[in-house]
Structure formats: structure tokens, C-alpha cells
Coordinates of N, CA and C in Angstrom, one line a residue:
X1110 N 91.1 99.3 87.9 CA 89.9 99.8 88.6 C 90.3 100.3 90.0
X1111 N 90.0 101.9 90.0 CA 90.2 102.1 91.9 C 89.3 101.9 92.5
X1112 N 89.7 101.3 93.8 CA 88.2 101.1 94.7 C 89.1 102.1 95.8
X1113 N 88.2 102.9 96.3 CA 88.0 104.1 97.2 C 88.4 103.6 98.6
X1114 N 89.6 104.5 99.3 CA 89.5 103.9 100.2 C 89.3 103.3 101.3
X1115 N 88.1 104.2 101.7 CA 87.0 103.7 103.1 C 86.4 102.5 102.5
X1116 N 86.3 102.0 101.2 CA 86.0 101.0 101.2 C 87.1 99.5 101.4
X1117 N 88.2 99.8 101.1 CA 89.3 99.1 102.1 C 89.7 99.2 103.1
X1118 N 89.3 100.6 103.8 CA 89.3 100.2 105.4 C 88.4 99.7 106.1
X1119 N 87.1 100.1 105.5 CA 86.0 99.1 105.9 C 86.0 97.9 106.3
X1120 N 85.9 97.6 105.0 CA 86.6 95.9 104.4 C 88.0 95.0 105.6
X1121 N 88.8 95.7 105.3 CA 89.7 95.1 105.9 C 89.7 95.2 107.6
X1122 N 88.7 96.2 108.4 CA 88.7 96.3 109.5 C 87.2 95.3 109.9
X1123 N 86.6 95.2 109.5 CA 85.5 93.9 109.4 C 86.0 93.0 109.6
X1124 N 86.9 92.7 109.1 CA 88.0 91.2 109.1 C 88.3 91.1 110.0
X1125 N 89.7 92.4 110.2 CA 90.0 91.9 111.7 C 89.2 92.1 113.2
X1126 N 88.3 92.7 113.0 CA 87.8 92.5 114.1 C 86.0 91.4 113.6
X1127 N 85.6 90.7 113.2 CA 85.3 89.6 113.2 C 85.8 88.7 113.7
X1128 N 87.8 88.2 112.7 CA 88.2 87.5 113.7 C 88.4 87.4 114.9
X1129 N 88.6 88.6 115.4 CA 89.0 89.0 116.8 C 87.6 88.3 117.9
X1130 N 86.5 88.6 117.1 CA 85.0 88.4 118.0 C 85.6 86.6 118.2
X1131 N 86.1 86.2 117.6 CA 86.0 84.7 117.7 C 87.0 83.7 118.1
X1132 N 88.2 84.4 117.8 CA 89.0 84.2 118.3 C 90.3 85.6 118.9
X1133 N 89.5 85.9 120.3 CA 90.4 86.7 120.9 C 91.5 86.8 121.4
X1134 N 92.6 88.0 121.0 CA 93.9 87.9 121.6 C 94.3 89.2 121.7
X1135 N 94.0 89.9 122.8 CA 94.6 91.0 123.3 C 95.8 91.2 123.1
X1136 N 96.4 92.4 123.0 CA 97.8 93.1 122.5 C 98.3 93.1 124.2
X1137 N 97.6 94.1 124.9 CA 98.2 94.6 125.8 C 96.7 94.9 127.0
X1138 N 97.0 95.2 128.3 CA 96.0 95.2 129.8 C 95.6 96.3 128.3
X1139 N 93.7 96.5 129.3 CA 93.0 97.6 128.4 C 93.4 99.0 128.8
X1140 N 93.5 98.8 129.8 CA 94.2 100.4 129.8 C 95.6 100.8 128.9
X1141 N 96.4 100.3 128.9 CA 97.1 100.8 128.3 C 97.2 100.5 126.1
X1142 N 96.4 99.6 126.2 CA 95.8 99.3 124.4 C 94.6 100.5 124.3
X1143 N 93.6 101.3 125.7 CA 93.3 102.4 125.3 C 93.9 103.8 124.9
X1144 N 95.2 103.7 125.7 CA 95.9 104.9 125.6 C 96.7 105.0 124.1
X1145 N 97.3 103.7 124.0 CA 98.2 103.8 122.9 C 97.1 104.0 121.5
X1146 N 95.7 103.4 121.4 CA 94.7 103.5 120.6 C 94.4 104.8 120.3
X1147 N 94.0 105.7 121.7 CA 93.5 107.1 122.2 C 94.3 107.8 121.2
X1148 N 95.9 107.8 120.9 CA 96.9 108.3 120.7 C 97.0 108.3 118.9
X1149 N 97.0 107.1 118.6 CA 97.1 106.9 117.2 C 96.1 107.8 116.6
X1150 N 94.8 107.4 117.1 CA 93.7 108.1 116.3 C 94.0 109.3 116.3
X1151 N 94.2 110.2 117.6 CA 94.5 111.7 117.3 C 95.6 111.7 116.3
X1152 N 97.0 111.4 116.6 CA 97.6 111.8 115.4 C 97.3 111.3 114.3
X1153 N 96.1 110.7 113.6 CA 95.2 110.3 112.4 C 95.1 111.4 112.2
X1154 N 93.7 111.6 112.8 CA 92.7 113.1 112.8 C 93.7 114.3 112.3
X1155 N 95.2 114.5 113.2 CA 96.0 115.6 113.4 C 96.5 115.5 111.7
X1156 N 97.3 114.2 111.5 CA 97.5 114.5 110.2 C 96.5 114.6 109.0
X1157 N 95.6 113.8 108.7 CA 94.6 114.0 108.2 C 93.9 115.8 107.9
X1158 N 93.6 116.2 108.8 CA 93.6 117.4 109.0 C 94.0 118.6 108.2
X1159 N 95.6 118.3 108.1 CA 96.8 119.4 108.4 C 96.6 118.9 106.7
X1160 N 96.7 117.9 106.1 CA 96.7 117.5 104.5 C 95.5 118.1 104.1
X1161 N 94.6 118.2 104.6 CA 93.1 118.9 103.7 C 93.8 120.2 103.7
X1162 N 94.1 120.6 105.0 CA 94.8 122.3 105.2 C 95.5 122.6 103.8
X1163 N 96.2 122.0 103.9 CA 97.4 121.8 102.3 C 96.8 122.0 100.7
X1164 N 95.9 120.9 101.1 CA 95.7 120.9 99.6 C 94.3 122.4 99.9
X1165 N 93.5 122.3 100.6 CA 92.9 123.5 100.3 C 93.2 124.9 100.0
X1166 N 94.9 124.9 100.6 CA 95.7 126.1 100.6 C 96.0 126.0 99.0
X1167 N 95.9 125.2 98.5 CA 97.0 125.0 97.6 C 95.9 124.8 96.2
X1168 N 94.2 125.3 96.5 CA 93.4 124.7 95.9 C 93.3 123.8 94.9
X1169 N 93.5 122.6 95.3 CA 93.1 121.7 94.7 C 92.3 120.8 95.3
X1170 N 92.3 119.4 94.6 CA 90.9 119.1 95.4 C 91.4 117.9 96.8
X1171 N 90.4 117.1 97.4 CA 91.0 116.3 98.5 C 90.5 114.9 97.9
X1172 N 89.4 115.2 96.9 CA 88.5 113.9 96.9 C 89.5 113.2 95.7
X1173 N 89.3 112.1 96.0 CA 90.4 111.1 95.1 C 90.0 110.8 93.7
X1174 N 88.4 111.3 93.6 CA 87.9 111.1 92.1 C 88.4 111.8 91.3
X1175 N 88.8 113.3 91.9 CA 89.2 114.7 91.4 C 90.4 114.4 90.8
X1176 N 91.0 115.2 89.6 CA 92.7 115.4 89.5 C 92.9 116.8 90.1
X1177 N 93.7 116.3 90.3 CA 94.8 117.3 91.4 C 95.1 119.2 89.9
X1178 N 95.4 119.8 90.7 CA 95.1 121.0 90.0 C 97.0 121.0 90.4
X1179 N 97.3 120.8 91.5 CA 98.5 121.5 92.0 C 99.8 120.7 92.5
X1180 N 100.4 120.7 92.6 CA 101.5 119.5 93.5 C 102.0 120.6 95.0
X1181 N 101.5 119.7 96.1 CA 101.2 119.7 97.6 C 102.5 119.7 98.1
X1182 N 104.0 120.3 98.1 CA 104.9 119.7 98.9 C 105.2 120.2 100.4
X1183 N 104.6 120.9 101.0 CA 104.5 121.9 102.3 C 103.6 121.0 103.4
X1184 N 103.7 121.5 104.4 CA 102.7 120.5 105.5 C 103.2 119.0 105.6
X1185 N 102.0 118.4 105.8 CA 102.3 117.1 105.9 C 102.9 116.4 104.6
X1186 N 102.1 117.5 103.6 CA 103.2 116.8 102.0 C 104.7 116.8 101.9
X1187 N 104.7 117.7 102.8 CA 106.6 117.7 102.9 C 107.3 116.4 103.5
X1188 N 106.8 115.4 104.5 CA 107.3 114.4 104.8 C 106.5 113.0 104.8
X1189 N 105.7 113.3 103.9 CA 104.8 111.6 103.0 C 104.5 112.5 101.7
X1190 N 104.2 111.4 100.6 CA 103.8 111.8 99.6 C 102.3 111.6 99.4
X1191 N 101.9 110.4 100.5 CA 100.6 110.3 100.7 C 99.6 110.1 102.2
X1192 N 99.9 111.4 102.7 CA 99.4 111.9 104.5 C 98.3 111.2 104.4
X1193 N 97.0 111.3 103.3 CA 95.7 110.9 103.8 C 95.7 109.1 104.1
X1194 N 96.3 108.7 103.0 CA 96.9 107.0 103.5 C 97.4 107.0 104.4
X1195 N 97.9 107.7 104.7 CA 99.0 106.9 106.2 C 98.2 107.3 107.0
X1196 N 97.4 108.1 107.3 CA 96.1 108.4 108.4 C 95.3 107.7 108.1
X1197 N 95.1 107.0 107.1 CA 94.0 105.8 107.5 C 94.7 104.5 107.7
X1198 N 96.0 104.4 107.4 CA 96.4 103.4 108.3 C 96.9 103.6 109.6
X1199 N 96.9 105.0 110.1 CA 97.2 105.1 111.6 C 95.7 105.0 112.5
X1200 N 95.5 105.5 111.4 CA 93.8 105.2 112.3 C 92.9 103.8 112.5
X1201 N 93.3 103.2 111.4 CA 93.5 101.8 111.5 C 94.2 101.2 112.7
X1202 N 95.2 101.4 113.0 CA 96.2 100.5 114.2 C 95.5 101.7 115.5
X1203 N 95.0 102.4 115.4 CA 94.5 103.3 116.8 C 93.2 102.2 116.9
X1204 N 92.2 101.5 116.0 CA 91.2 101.1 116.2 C 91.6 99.8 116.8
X1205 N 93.2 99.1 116.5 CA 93.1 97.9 116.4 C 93.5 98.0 117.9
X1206 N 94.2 98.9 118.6 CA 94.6 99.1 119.9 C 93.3 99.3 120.8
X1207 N 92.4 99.7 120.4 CA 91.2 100.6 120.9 C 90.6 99.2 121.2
X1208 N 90.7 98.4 119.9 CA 89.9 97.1 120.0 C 90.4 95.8 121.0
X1209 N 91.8 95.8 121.2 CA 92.7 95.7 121.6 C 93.0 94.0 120.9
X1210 N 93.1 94.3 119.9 CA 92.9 93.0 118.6 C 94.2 92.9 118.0
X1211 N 94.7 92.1 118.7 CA 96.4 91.3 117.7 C 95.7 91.3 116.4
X1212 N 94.7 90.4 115.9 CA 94.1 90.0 114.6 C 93.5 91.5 113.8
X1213 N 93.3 92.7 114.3 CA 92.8 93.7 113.4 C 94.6 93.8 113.2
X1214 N 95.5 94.1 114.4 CA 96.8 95.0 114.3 C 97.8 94.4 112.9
X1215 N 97.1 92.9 113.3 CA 98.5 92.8 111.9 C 97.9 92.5 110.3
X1216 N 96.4 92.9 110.5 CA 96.0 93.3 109.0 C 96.4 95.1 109.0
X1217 N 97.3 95.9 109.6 CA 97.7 96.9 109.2 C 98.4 97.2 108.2
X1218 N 99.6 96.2 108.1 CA 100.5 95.9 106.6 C 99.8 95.8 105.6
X1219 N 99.1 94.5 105.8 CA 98.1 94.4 104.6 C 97.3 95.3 103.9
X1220 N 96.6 96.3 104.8 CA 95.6 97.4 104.7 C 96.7 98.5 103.8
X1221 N 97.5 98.5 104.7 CA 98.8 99.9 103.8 C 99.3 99.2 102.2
X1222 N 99.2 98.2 101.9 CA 99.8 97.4 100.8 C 98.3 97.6 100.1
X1223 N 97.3 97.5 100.4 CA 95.9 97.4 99.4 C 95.3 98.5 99.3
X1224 N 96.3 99.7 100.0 CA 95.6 101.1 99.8 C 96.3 101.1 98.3
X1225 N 97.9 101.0 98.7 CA 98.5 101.2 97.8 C 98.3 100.6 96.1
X1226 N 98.1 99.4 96.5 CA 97.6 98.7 95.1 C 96.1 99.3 94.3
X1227 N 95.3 99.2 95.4 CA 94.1 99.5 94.7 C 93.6 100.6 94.6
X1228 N 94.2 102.0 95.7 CA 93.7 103.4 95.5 C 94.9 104.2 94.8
X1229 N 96.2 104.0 95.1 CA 97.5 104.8 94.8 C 97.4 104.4 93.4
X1230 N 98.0 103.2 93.2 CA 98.9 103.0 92.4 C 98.2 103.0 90.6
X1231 N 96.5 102.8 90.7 CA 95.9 102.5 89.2 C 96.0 104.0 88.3

């Protein structure tokens, strides 16, 4: 069964920042957990992006329900095999800096391990 993956980033960022509400533990001063936060997310967005670019060039589709028409190795497909994942786990650790939440940051592994299982790999 795939479950989609905004529904595991959802999911898994609920968590960590719940726990965070309750039991808080800042990474780093807020200024600098905003900068480093500020940072991730753009290169999210940037990669993110540049992969739609790809596969739109390359028409096929982005949505994960779809089968792929084409194989993507140019752009960001040239150095991941899966850009849109790793931009939702960068964008994930930009939120957990943003939030400035030890407890969101180290459900990041986890989050990259249950994209993997439950959206990549079925």
C-alpha cells in the first residue's frame, strides 16, 4: 500500500513538533536556527522546482499516482534518483531549524527511511 507523501510529512512533523510544544529543546540562539531554517527551505523549493522542470521537459508526469512515461537523468535527476524526496526531507530539517526543535530535527532520518518504505519502495 503507498501512502502519499505529504501524508508522511505531515504525520511525522506533527510529532516532532508536538513533542517539541512539551518538551522543548532548542538546536541553536533563534537567530541563527532562523538562518540555517531560512536556508534549507530555499534549497527545498530550489530543488523541488528544478525536478518538476525535468520531468516536465521530459513530459512525464510529477504526480506519484501517475507512471512515469520517461526516465529523468538531467537536472536534479542527474545527482539523486529521487530530488522530490530529498526536498521534502530538506524541507523538513528547514522547518525543524525554523522551529528550532532538536525533537522535529532528529525525526528527519526517520521521515527519509518512511518516505522510502512507504512511497519509494511499494
Amino acid at each position: 500500500m503507498r501512502i502519499l507523501p505529504p501524508i508522511v510529512l505531515a504525520s511525522t512533523l506533527a510529532a516532532g513538533l508536538g513533542i517539541g510544544w512539551f518538551a522543548p529543546a532548542p538546536i541553536l540562539d533563534k537567530g541563527g536556527a532562523m538562518i540555517l531554517g531560512a536556508l534549507a527551505v530555499i534549497c527545498s523549493v530550489a530543488l523541488v522546482l528544478s525536478a518538476v522542470f525535468e520531468l516536465r521537459r521530459a513530459g512525464t508526469a510529477f504526480d506519484v499516482r501517475k507512471s512515469s512515461t520517461a526516465l529523468v537523468t538531467t537536472g536534479a535527476y542527474a545527482v539523486s534518483r529521487n530530488p522530490t524526496y530529498l526536498s521534502v526531507v530538506m524541507l523538513f530539517v528547514g522547518v525543524a531549524f525554523l522551529a528550532n526543535s532538536w525533537w522535529t530535527l532528529l525525526l528527519a532520518a526517520p521521515l527519509g527511511s518512511a518516505l522510502c518504505r512507504l512511497a519509494i519502495l511499494p
